[in-house]
Every structure is written in C-alpha cells, then in structure tokens.
Amino acid sequence: MQPWFNPARELDALVRRVAADLPALGAAFDPQVRPATDLRHGDFQANGVLAAAKAAKANPRDLAGQLLAALQAEGTLAKAGLEAEVAGPGFLNFRLAPAALAAWVAAYPDAEAWRKGASALLGGRKVVIDYPSPNTAKQMHVGHLRPIVIGEAVARLLEFCGARLTRDNHIGDWGTNFGILILAIKRRGFVLDVASPTALEDLEALYKEGSALAKADPAALEAARAELAQLQSGDPGNTALWERSVAVSNAACQRIYDQFGLRTDLILGESFYRDKVDRVYRELAEHGLAEVSDGALVVWHDDTPRYSRHAETKLPFIVRKKDGSSNYASTDLATILHRVEQLGAEEIVYVTDGRQQDHFQQLFLTAAKWFKATGRPLPRLRHVWFGTILGEDGKAIKTKSGDPVRLQSLIDEATAKAFDKVTEKSPDLPEAERRDLIAPRIGVAALRYADLVPSRTMDYRFSWDKMLAFEGNTAPYLLYQAVRVRSVFRNAGLRPGQGEAGATPPETPGEIALARKLLGFSAALDEACSGLLPHILCTYLHDLAGAYSSFYADNKVLVDEPAVRARRLALCARTSALLESGLRLLGIEPLERM
Ligand code: ARG
C-alpha cells in the first residue's frame, strides 16, 4: 500500500474504527493519537485508553491489551509497518519500522507530493482570508508588518493543506477621515498625482494639516463634516478626490506587498459595502435581533463578553450609528453575507491585531443569530489574532518624534544590515549579487521569520541582532542550512533526486532520526493548519535543520558502498526540498548561495 502521508491522523482513524467494535470502548472512544513526545518510546502514542478505563472503572492495562490484540488481528498495522506495544499505566506506543520510514521518504519526495498528501486536511473547502486589510491614506508602518507576514503565511498554509482560497484585502477606505482629507486637499488646491512616489507622504501631511485645522477652528471642522456628507451622498468632485486618494494609497501599499511577495485576489474595501448595509439593518430588525437604542441600531448579546475591555458594563454591538451612518460592524456583517453569497465561502479567516478580539467576538455572535434566523448555513468564522511588536526596551516601538516607524525604513535597514553580514561572511561573492539579490532576500526574510517564530498571540521584542544572527531559530540560519544541504549535491555533481536507486532503509541513529524528522512534517503541518499557527512550522524547520546537522556530522554521504550512499543521498535530497518548501510556505524564498 501507499504509505500514509499523515500517519498520526490515519492511525487515529484506524484505532477509532477498531475500538468501535469492542464493547468496552465503543464508537465514542477517543484514542488521542499524537506524535510521541519522547521518540525513544516510538513515533506515535495513543493515550485515550486511560480516560476510557477510568470512566468504565476497568483496568487500563487490560483494556489497552484488548485494544492492541484487536488492532493486530485487524492487520492494517503490520501493513503500515507499525510495531505496537502497551506501555506504562495503559498507553499504546507505535513505532515505524525502518523500512516504513524509507517507504515514506521514497513515496513523498517533493512539494507536489506533500501538497497532495496534505490536501486531505481541508479537502477543497472554500475559504476566504481577509488580510492585510490596512486603512488607507496612511503610509504603512511597523503595525502593518504582522498582518502582512502572518496573513501571508496563514494563506499559504491554508492553500497547501487543500483550501480553495480567496485572498480578500478588506481595506479601510470609507472612514470619516476623508472629510478632513478632502477639505485639506481643496484648501491647498493640491493636485494628486498617483504616479508620484511621494504621493502618499503628501496625503499624510495634508491630513495632518487638515486635522490640526479642524481641531483649532470649529468652522473648519464643520466644513470637513460637510465635505464628508457630500462624499457620502455621491458628489462627483469629492468622489473623484476620494478615489484618487485610495488609488495613491493602494499603489504605495502594493510597493510594500511586492517586497514581501504578497498578492491578494481581491481588494473589496469598506466602501464596497456602502450600498449593502441597508439589507443588514432590515434583516436584523425584521427578525427582532436589533433594536433602536439612543438613536443607534444595536444588537445585544447575553453571552459573556469574554474579551471585552468593558466586561462589567456590557456594551451592545452598534450596527448603525446615531446619525444613521454605517460603521465597522455593519460593514463587516454585509461583508460576511457577500462572501457567502458571492464567493461561496464555507469559512472566513480574519487576520488582525488582538485588540480587535472584542469586535470579532460580537461580530461572530451576531452573524450566528442572523444566519440562524434567516435559515442560511453559517460559514466557519475564525479570528487569527496576534500580539504587539515591542521595542528592545519592551515598550511599543516608535521613532524619536513619536511617530510609528515606517515599514519601508524597517525593510531598508534590514537590507543594509543583511548586506554587512553577508559581506563579512562571504566577501568573495560578487558585490552585485550580495547587494541586489542576497541582502534584500535575507533582510526581509529576517524581519518576517522573527515575526513568525513566537506563537502569534504573544507580544515579542524586536531585535536586529537576534533576527539577523546566523545561529538560533532565525531566517539566516535556515537559509544557510538550505544552501549547505544543496552544496552536497553540487560537490557530488548531482541534482537532488539523483543517485537514489538501490537505497536501503535507514540504519544508523543519525539516519533514523533524520528520516523520522522528515516524516514528522505531516504532523507539524496538521497542527499548524488546524490552529493557523505558523510558528509550529518554524519550530519544525529548525528541528529538521538540527537533525540534518547531527546526521551530517556522523554520516559521510558520498561513501563507496552504493546502497548506503543512495539512502544518504535520498535523505539529503528530502531535507533540501523540505527546508526550501517549508521556507516558501512561510513566505521566504530560499537562496542558491549566500
Ligand atoms: N482595517 C482594519 C484595521 O486596520 C482591519 C480590517 C480587518 N478586516 C475586517 N473585515 N474587519 O484595523
């Protein structure tokens, strides 16, 4: 049989199936199959018998023994190359025989094979991912790093694991700030040139000017309100100014996206939904889900506001403001409906800062009630939130003037620092290659990887030294390891994949450990994809690089014995492909040399 791509999952299903026929366990039994925490005990463990025995007041070791006997009688375990035993108080341990490890390594040689194997996880599910979704008319700053980096990694992960994905950039292009901006543009008679590289900086300066004016002078504030009202009622002049501002902003964002290799399928900003919110108000009111309170249309939730910053004074979800205008909530509700009806979404994933947990909790609760009342199937709704980037001093990072650090200056600084590092390490590489190819690649990769390594819900401290180091769990380290594995083939005059015929199963401890690590990719992918947690993949890649280093230190690859050489070349080729594919999944393009 074709080896299982994801043995932990397949084994779980098998144990479930066999246990269902045992009176003492039955169909409700959860075997809890996991990759083993300690590889000395095997590759996988099933811990579920303990809880089941406790509930049935049975002896756990006896029960585990019964289950094991039934599993062995069924026959699949042996075919999958799995040896099993009862251990401790009633665990089942499973170990893959070396031949089974070799079969996996041979059956899943490259990204295409892994993608096929992993696609069962989401099985063609239609997912819409909402990122990086910045607010317009502002330059991108350090606060935009995480939605770009985490959003792109999560998107690639979802796609790799079998989602039919639509990337929808839900930009904030319909805020009240446009009144002030239009006022300032008009006062100056400023001509917005979309092609000018400083257009967005100019807009930002105008906005600052306008808002200072509005603060100081009530008449100006009134004028800004009037401009906004005109825009909202469709005045052609103001609409043109607004459109041009959004275009300037999108062009500037695109220049940043390009440097991060980010591409979205759609840009449907908040403005797109301005004629779609009435239906939301109507349906919510018709079904008695929303009520007018203090002039605003609101939805109350009895459910405890888990994330609310106002936990003790429960606040309603305001879906239409007192003045009749729409807001973030109404727009997001209309957006869900659009994604379901027009994009066929079965799942929607939102990537934002953790400070929006409150909003998304209320949004999801409202959507659930609304869809139920209207008889629509509710898509799965997930908020992939992240913590804050702190400066090296542990406080929010800011420039000396107190403004947020621009994202472009972070990229430029990372690139400059990467250039110095590579020049120090590999002075013989041509300068043009170091400057134009290697430095920007490593610089952006370092920023990106440092942002992915900590579990996304944690805050982390920004550190140039740490992210650019060639040791530790960093981008330069992994990129360098990937280059080193490739050099094995370059030195042998072979391409990865060549010279594998006649390979025997792994034998030495280093070979076995590396083969098991390679196979562990399927479980790491599974875990990263289920929780939408890219850091699981970072940890995995770092471990894989470590397993390779130990293997390489103790096992000469280009030995004379053909079978040994072939199996070692196969392990090297797989490591090379996996390191590179894994980096790509995170959004990092590997290098040929550095
Ligand atoms: N524009 C928002 C912000 O910058 C993020 C939007 C996230 N997406 C959404 N559908 N609410 O905070």
XYZ file of C-alpha atoms and ligand atoms in Angstrom:
606
model
C 0.000 0.000 0.000
C 0.960 3.660 -0.461
C 2.404 4.794 2.887
C 0.153 7.120 4.842
C 1.150 10.759 4.391
C -0.054 11.666 7.854
C 0.315 8.501 9.967
C -0.829 10.117 13.244
C -4.174 11.032 11.731
C -4.626 7.736 9.866
C -3.665 5.792 12.939
C -6.189 7.734 14.978
C -8.912 6.805 12.493
C -7.830 3.163 12.489
C -7.815 2.874 16.281
C -11.229 4.536 16.422
C -12.620 2.086 13.887
C -11.270 -0.971 15.667
C -12.287 0.292 19.119
C -15.849 0.845 17.921
C -16.313 -2.943 17.724
C -15.031 -3.525 21.244
C -17.850 -3.485 23.811
C -15.569 -1.990 26.455
C -14.689 1.035 24.268
C -17.322 1.611 21.589
C -17.905 4.259 18.937
C -17.490 7.238 21.276
C -13.931 6.291 22.206
C -11.324 8.973 21.518
C -7.929 7.296 21.106
C -5.937 10.569 21.326
C -3.229 9.553 18.904
C -0.338 12.037 18.872
C 3.247 12.111 17.692
C 5.252 10.678 20.579
C 6.661 13.287 22.939
C 9.717 11.146 23.547
C 10.995 9.451 20.401
C 12.702 6.725 22.445
C 9.238 5.298 23.051
C 8.206 5.250 19.425
C 6.758 7.568 16.789
C 3.169 7.823 17.958
C 1.253 7.246 21.142
C -2.423 6.711 21.917
C -3.339 7.943 25.388
C -7.114 7.646 25.230
C -7.435 4.286 26.959
C -6.651 5.820 30.354
C -9.691 8.099 30.363
C -11.933 5.377 28.912
C -10.833 2.847 31.553
C -11.433 5.360 34.312
C -14.952 6.060 33.054
C -15.721 2.327 32.745
C -13.966 1.502 36.043
C -11.854 -1.020 34.136
C -8.177 -1.871 34.418
C -6.424 0.373 31.872
C -3.620 -2.047 31.056
C -6.113 -4.850 30.403
C -8.183 -2.595 28.218
C -5.101 -1.413 26.296
C -4.145 -5.065 25.818
C -7.575 -5.891 24.389
C -7.383 -2.951 22.027
C -3.892 -3.900 20.899
C -4.959 -7.507 20.227
C -7.909 -6.320 18.167
C -5.676 -3.916 16.234
C -3.186 -6.650 15.465
C -5.938 -9.033 14.376
C -7.280 -6.387 12.006
C -3.999 -6.426 10.061
C -3.512 -2.804 8.910
C -0.817 -2.035 11.473
C 1.555 -4.600 10.060
C 0.919 -3.439 6.505
C 1.736 0.123 7.561
C 4.997 -1.069 9.088
C 3.926 -0.158 12.603
C 5.016 -2.073 15.664
C 2.878 -1.510 18.744
C 3.051 -2.233 22.462
C 1.240 -1.446 25.690
C 3.286 0.846 27.900
C 3.118 2.489 31.331
C -0.275 2.536 33.015
C -2.122 1.844 29.713
C -0.716 3.801 26.799
C -0.237 2.345 23.362
C 3.089 3.110 21.701
C 3.633 2.746 17.978
C 6.939 2.627 16.176
C 7.571 2.807 12.450
C 9.989 0.146 11.220
C 12.989 1.493 9.270
C 11.517 0.069 6.066
C 8.348 2.076 6.651
C 10.409 5.221 7.169
C 12.222 4.538 3.917
C 8.918 3.936 2.129
C 7.618 7.324 3.290
C 10.794 9.077 2.199
C 10.514 7.441 -1.222
C 6.764 7.975 -1.655
C 6.746 11.678 -0.717
C 9.730 13.197 -2.475
C 8.747 16.795 -3.159
C 6.443 19.738 -2.552
C 3.892 18.407 -5.014
C 3.660 15.086 -3.180
C 3.412 16.808 0.209
C 0.760 19.147 -1.058
C -1.260 16.210 -2.350
C -0.897 14.390 0.925
C -1.810 17.440 2.991
C -4.741 18.479 0.817
C -6.925 15.945 2.624
C -6.835 18.240 5.666
C -9.095 20.887 4.124
C -10.267 18.829 1.170
C -11.173 21.660 -1.203
C -13.030 23.739 1.382
C -13.809 27.241 0.109
C -12.022 29.686 2.401
C -11.867 33.476 2.214
C -8.939 35.032 4.051
C -9.136 38.711 4.984
C -5.675 40.350 5.101
C -3.650 42.558 5.279
C -6.616 44.978 5.210
C -4.887 48.244 6.131
C -6.646 51.569 6.490
C -5.964 53.803 3.516
C -4.355 57.194 3.080
C -1.579 56.427 5.546
C 1.893 55.095 4.922
C 2.468 51.566 6.069
C 4.242 51.401 9.396
C 5.540 48.772 11.780
C 1.959 47.982 12.821
C 1.329 46.620 9.334
C 4.145 44.081 9.488
C 2.225 41.359 11.301
C -0.949 41.308 9.190
C 1.249 41.072 6.089
C 3.624 38.431 7.415
C 1.221 36.294 9.421
C -1.549 36.728 6.866
C 0.640 35.554 4.016
C 1.964 32.542 5.961
C -1.526 31.505 7.030
C -2.812 31.936 3.474
C -0.050 29.735 2.060
C -0.625 27.167 4.768
C -4.349 27.016 4.055
C -3.752 26.636 0.348
C -1.117 23.950 0.853
C -3.496 21.988 3.060
C -6.195 21.904 0.421
C -8.279 25.067 0.793
C -9.721 26.706 -2.282
C -8.621 30.126 -1.178
C -9.660 33.684 -1.977
C -7.400 36.395 -0.589
C -9.545 39.456 0.021
C -7.831 42.671 1.075
C -10.554 44.455 3.074
C -9.050 47.939 3.104
C -10.445 50.673 5.336
C -11.299 53.138 2.590
C -14.527 54.690 3.868
C -13.676 56.420 7.127
C -14.766 59.769 8.473
C -11.166 60.947 7.951
C -11.938 61.562 4.274
C -13.883 64.710 5.192
C -10.753 66.221 6.691
C -8.542 64.994 3.872
C -10.779 66.390 1.148
C -11.022 69.707 2.943
C -7.217 69.934 3.173
C -6.728 68.960 -0.479
C -9.201 71.593 -1.612
C -7.772 74.370 0.573
C -4.313 73.832 -0.870
C -5.556 73.228 -4.379
C -3.306 70.176 -4.222
C -3.107 68.053 -7.369
C -2.866 64.390 -6.510
C -0.536 62.535 -8.851
C -0.997 58.791 -8.449
C 2.360 58.126 -10.143
C 4.391 60.306 -7.775
C 6.469 58.238 -5.346
C 5.811 60.753 -2.579
C 2.062 60.984 -3.210
C 1.154 59.127 -0.053
C 3.541 61.137 2.109
C 1.936 64.272 0.696
C -1.517 62.952 1.536
C -0.440 62.158 5.043
C 0.965 65.655 5.528
C -2.267 67.141 4.164
C -4.289 65.045 6.537
C -2.220 66.233 9.499
C -2.673 69.829 8.382
C -6.418 69.337 7.973
C -6.904 67.716 11.319
C -4.905 70.434 13.123
C -7.117 72.959 11.412
C -10.309 71.149 12.367
C -9.157 70.975 15.945
C -8.349 74.665 16.169
C -11.259 76.075 14.208
C -14.882 74.933 14.653
C -15.760 76.356 11.251
C -13.147 74.141 9.618
C -14.484 71.143 11.491
C -17.935 71.968 10.171
C -16.528 72.316 6.651
C -14.860 68.883 6.944
C -18.167 67.355 8.018
C -19.849 68.950 5.033
C -17.191 67.513 2.693
C -17.763 64.068 4.194
C -21.532 64.360 3.818
C -21.055 65.365 0.191
C -18.793 62.407 -0.414
C -21.293 60.081 1.188
C -24.122 61.427 -0.919
C -22.141 60.794 -4.084
C -20.910 64.259 -5.071
C -18.770 63.688 -8.204
C -15.957 66.089 -7.274
C -15.445 64.651 -3.826
C -15.846 61.127 -5.145
C -13.048 61.762 -7.624
C -10.753 63.094 -4.887
C -11.546 60.137 -2.671
C -10.956 57.653 -5.488
C -7.646 59.227 -6.291
C -6.541 59.150 -2.647
C -7.408 55.464 -2.421
C -5.511 54.770 -5.639
C -2.419 56.564 -4.291
C -2.654 54.558 -1.134
C -3.120 51.222 -2.889
C -0.159 51.878 -5.168
C 2.076 52.634 -2.179
C 0.871 49.541 -0.311
C 1.486 47.439 -3.398
C 5.137 48.507 -3.414
C 5.422 47.120 0.125
C 3.452 43.950 -0.707
C 5.792 43.272 -3.627
C 8.780 43.253 -1.302
C 7.002 40.688 0.876
C 5.842 38.551 -2.048
C 2.247 39.160 -1.070
C -0.538 39.094 -3.631
C -4.238 39.263 -2.987
C -7.051 38.225 -5.292
C -9.499 40.970 -4.423
C -9.495 44.417 -2.891
C -13.026 44.893 -1.662
C -12.724 47.675 0.879
C -15.270 49.017 3.313
C -16.579 51.418 0.647
C -17.677 48.462 -1.479
C -20.315 47.634 1.118
C -21.842 51.102 1.493
C -24.920 50.150 -0.530
C -25.113 46.699 1.072
C -25.657 47.643 4.694
C -29.352 48.515 4.397
C -30.166 44.892 3.875
C -28.321 44.065 7.084
C -30.313 46.641 9.102
C -33.562 45.442 7.583
C -32.986 41.756 8.224
C -31.700 42.245 11.754
C -34.698 44.417 12.624
C -37.213 42.117 10.897
C -36.033 39.141 12.896
C -36.063 41.054 16.138
C -32.306 40.798 16.551
C -31.565 44.523 16.593
C -33.272 47.388 18.363
C -33.004 51.142 18.377
C -31.282 52.375 21.485
C -30.436 56.016 21.987
C -30.930 56.585 18.248
C -28.492 53.870 17.216
C -29.337 50.391 15.953
C -27.818 47.841 18.301
C -27.631 44.103 18.899
C -27.421 42.828 22.458
C -25.729 39.586 23.375
C -26.386 37.737 26.593
C -23.251 35.740 26.129
C -20.481 36.840 28.462
C -18.193 39.187 26.592
C -15.054 37.147 27.006
C -12.650 39.660 25.549
C -14.467 42.865 26.265
C -12.383 45.582 27.764
C -15.659 46.699 29.362
C -16.574 43.356 30.827
C -18.541 44.736 33.722
C -20.570 47.326 31.787
C -21.845 45.145 28.983
C -21.954 47.081 25.733
C -24.208 46.340 22.780
C -22.878 45.776 19.282
C -23.706 49.025 17.480
C -24.544 48.267 13.860
C -25.792 51.702 12.784
C -24.673 54.946 14.314
C -26.967 57.565 15.818
C -26.538 59.775 12.735
C -27.719 56.916 10.529
C -24.314 56.090 9.077
C -22.769 52.655 8.843
C -19.744 51.586 10.875
C -17.136 48.870 11.154
C -19.757 46.425 12.459
C -22.386 46.954 9.774
C -19.745 46.796 7.071
C -18.354 43.564 8.445
C -21.816 41.998 8.605
C -22.514 42.952 4.987
C -19.093 41.569 4.096
C -19.884 38.163 5.573
C -23.065 37.961 3.536
C -21.270 38.974 0.355
C -18.544 36.406 0.907
C -21.063 33.658 1.470
C -23.428 34.568 -1.353
C -20.986 35.764 -3.981
C -17.727 33.998 -3.124
C -19.217 30.759 -1.819
C -17.284 30.997 1.461
C -17.559 27.984 3.771
C -15.004 29.532 6.068
C -13.767 33.086 6.642
C -10.443 33.812 8.310
C -9.633 37.318 9.615
C -6.064 38.302 10.393
C -5.832 41.280 12.750
C -4.395 42.630 15.942
C -5.573 41.074 19.215
C -7.169 44.350 20.241
C -9.992 43.544 17.850
C -10.998 40.338 19.623
C -13.899 42.148 21.190
C -15.211 43.250 17.793
C -14.867 39.827 16.223
C -16.477 38.048 19.121
C -19.531 40.271 18.819
C -19.485 40.067 15.040
C -19.442 36.273 15.086
C -22.216 36.088 17.679
C -24.354 38.471 15.644
C -23.698 36.591 12.410
C -24.638 33.290 14.053
C -28.009 34.638 15.243
C -28.684 36.416 11.978
C -27.879 33.402 9.791
C -29.915 31.128 12.009
C -32.933 33.446 11.871
C -32.708 33.695 8.092
C -32.100 29.978 7.582
C -28.666 30.367 5.987
C -25.847 27.969 6.717
C -23.230 29.789 8.795
C -19.653 29.622 7.493
C -16.917 28.814 9.968
C -15.620 32.161 11.244
C -12.127 32.419 12.667
C -10.206 35.322 14.061
C -6.469 34.796 13.659
C -5.212 37.459 16.018
C -1.733 38.480 17.013
C 0.117 40.352 19.760
C 2.182 43.522 19.627
C 5.741 44.162 18.496
C 7.700 45.793 21.285
C 10.905 47.763 21.025
C 14.134 46.416 22.507
C 13.167 48.298 25.691
C 9.919 46.337 25.971
C 7.718 49.331 25.066
C 5.863 49.945 21.806
C 8.370 50.838 19.071
C 8.282 54.453 17.963
C 10.625 56.841 16.214
C 12.200 59.682 18.209
C 9.444 62.023 17.037
C 6.863 59.603 18.433
C 5.528 58.559 15.023
C 5.358 54.867 14.240
C 8.377 53.521 12.345
C 7.643 53.300 8.624
C 7.649 49.801 7.243
C 9.803 50.837 4.298
C 12.512 52.133 6.629
C 12.442 48.828 8.513
C 12.901 46.950 5.234
C 15.718 49.289 4.183
C 17.504 48.941 7.489
C 17.121 45.160 7.470
C 18.538 45.049 3.951
C 21.510 47.247 4.846
C 22.304 45.143 7.895
C 21.955 41.926 5.911
C 24.375 43.299 3.326
C 27.011 43.901 6.008
C 26.514 40.411 7.396
C 26.835 38.641 4.054
C 29.807 40.734 3.089
C 31.501 39.741 6.309
C 30.639 36.072 5.832
C 31.093 35.674 2.080
C 33.268 38.552 0.802
C 34.077 36.598 -2.366
C 30.554 36.620 -3.750
C 30.118 39.302 -6.436
C 29.067 42.604 -4.898
C 26.060 42.998 -7.208
C 24.710 39.624 -6.101
C 25.218 40.473 -2.443
C 23.604 43.885 -2.784
C 20.735 43.278 -5.179
C 19.733 39.706 -4.501
C 21.043 38.288 -1.250
C 20.750 41.313 1.078
C 17.101 42.172 0.311
C 16.148 38.483 0.480
C 17.828 37.929 3.851
C 16.717 41.301 5.209
C 13.021 40.764 4.529
C 13.270 37.088 5.498
C 14.799 38.047 8.850
C 12.028 40.555 9.624
C 9.449 38.057 8.571
C 10.793 34.993 10.308
C 11.307 36.850 13.604
C 7.646 37.793 13.394
C 6.569 34.182 12.841
C 8.720 32.389 15.413
C 6.844 33.378 18.575
C 3.339 31.971 18.835
C 1.301 34.708 17.155
C -0.760 35.560 20.217
C 2.361 36.630 22.107
C 3.947 40.072 22.135
C 7.602 39.959 21.151
C 10.626 42.196 21.383
C 12.078 43.437 18.152
C 15.821 42.750 17.983
C 18.022 43.307 14.944
C 20.856 41.245 16.450
C 18.671 38.261 17.122
C 16.799 38.197 13.832
C 19.943 38.606 11.729
C 22.064 36.052 13.603
C 23.344 33.038 11.699
C 22.730 30.864 14.754
C 19.472 30.115 16.522
C 15.965 29.836 15.153
C 16.403 32.591 12.568
C 15.941 33.122 8.852
C 19.669 33.474 8.111
C 20.352 30.172 9.899
C 17.687 28.261 7.977
C 18.542 29.859 4.646
C 22.162 28.975 5.236
C 21.338 25.375 6.177
C 19.297 25.059 2.995
C 22.285 26.277 0.981
C 24.559 23.811 2.775
C 22.352 20.831 2.002
C 22.292 21.866 -1.642
C 26.070 22.040 -1.704
C 26.256 18.288 -1.026
C 24.779 17.770 -4.457
C 26.835 20.486 -6.093
C 30.014 18.880 -4.754
C 28.922 15.463 -5.991
C 27.984 16.774 -9.428
C 24.421 15.525 -8.912
C 20.985 17.056 -8.820
C 18.780 16.361 -5.756
C 16.809 13.206 -6.531
C 19.623 11.579 -8.474
C 21.573 8.576 -7.210
C 18.811 7.164 -5.009
C 18.278 3.847 -6.802
C 19.005 0.809 -4.634
C 18.730 2.735 -1.354
C 18.371 0.541 1.743
C 16.312 1.568 4.802
C 17.964 3.932 7.309
C 20.216 2.162 9.775
C 22.486 4.455 11.750
C 20.996 6.544 14.592
C 21.581 9.738 12.598
C 19.819 8.348 9.523
C 16.873 7.064 11.520
C 16.487 10.299 13.454
C 16.545 12.351 10.258
C 14.066 10.062 8.497
C 11.672 10.314 11.432
C 12.023 14.085 11.434
C 11.224 14.220 7.726
C 8.097 12.185 8.263
C 7.181 14.445 11.169
C 6.427 17.175 8.615
C 2.925 15.816 8.107
C 2.025 16.153 11.783
C 3.624 19.604 12.043
C 1.641 20.743 9.030
C -1.523 19.302 10.501
C -1.026 21.148 13.767
C -0.003 24.420 12.091
C -3.024 24.260 9.815
C -5.595 23.283 12.446
C -4.656 26.174 14.723
C -3.487 28.502 11.929
C -0.209 28.716 13.804
C 2.805 29.340 11.561
C 5.234 29.136 14.497
C 4.687 25.356 14.600
C 6.264 25.220 11.163
C 9.184 27.424 12.288
C 9.896 25.086 15.188
C 9.657 22.105 12.872
C 12.083 23.555 10.303
C 14.572 24.469 12.990
C 14.396 20.917 14.398
C 14.773 19.471 10.925
C 17.899 21.570 10.325
C 19.237 20.296 13.652
C 18.527 16.656 12.790
C 20.285 17.171 9.487
C 23.362 18.680 11.144
C 23.665 15.709 13.508
C 23.176 13.299 10.642
C 25.752 15.077 8.507
C 28.309 15.189 11.298
C 28.223 11.395 11.788
C 27.361 10.049 8.346
C 29.593 10.648 5.356
C 27.274 10.897 2.364
C 29.499 10.118 -0.611
C 30.704 6.705 0.551
C 31.680 3.924 -1.868
C 29.022 1.428 -0.828
C 26.228 2.122 -3.366
C 23.215 1.238 -1.128
C 24.430 3.388 1.765
C 25.332 6.280 -0.488
C 21.914 6.048 -2.189
C 19.964 6.142 1.056
C 22.007 9.035 2.385
C 21.567 10.971 -0.836
C 17.817 10.388 -0.567
C 17.783 11.793 2.962
C 19.776 14.841 1.839
C 17.516 15.454 -1.147
C 14.411 15.268 1.030
C 15.881 17.570 3.636
C 16.823 20.066 0.960
C 13.362 20.017 -0.612
C 11.607 20.179 2.720
C 13.656 23.074 4.086
C 13.018 25.018 0.901
C 9.321 24.215 0.688
C 8.875 24.953 4.363
C 10.524 28.351 3.991
C 8.338 29.100 0.975
C 5.261 28.184 2.969
C 6.270 30.881 5.425
C 6.755 33.326 2.559
C 10.559 33.092 2.349
C 12.252 32.428 -0.970
C 15.399 30.294 -0.499
C 18.774 31.281 -1.998
C 21.164 29.319 -4.218
C 24.151 30.614 -2.283
C 24.883 33.224 0.344
N -8.799 47.971 8.527
C -8.795 47.333 9.791
C -7.641 47.845 10.624
O -6.690 48.370 10.084
C -8.663 45.829 9.694
C -9.765 45.182 8.917
C -9.841 43.709 9.180
N -10.885 43.088 8.451
C -12.193 43.178 8.736
N -13.028 42.578 7.946
N -12.616 43.803 9.798
O -7.675 47.721 11.826
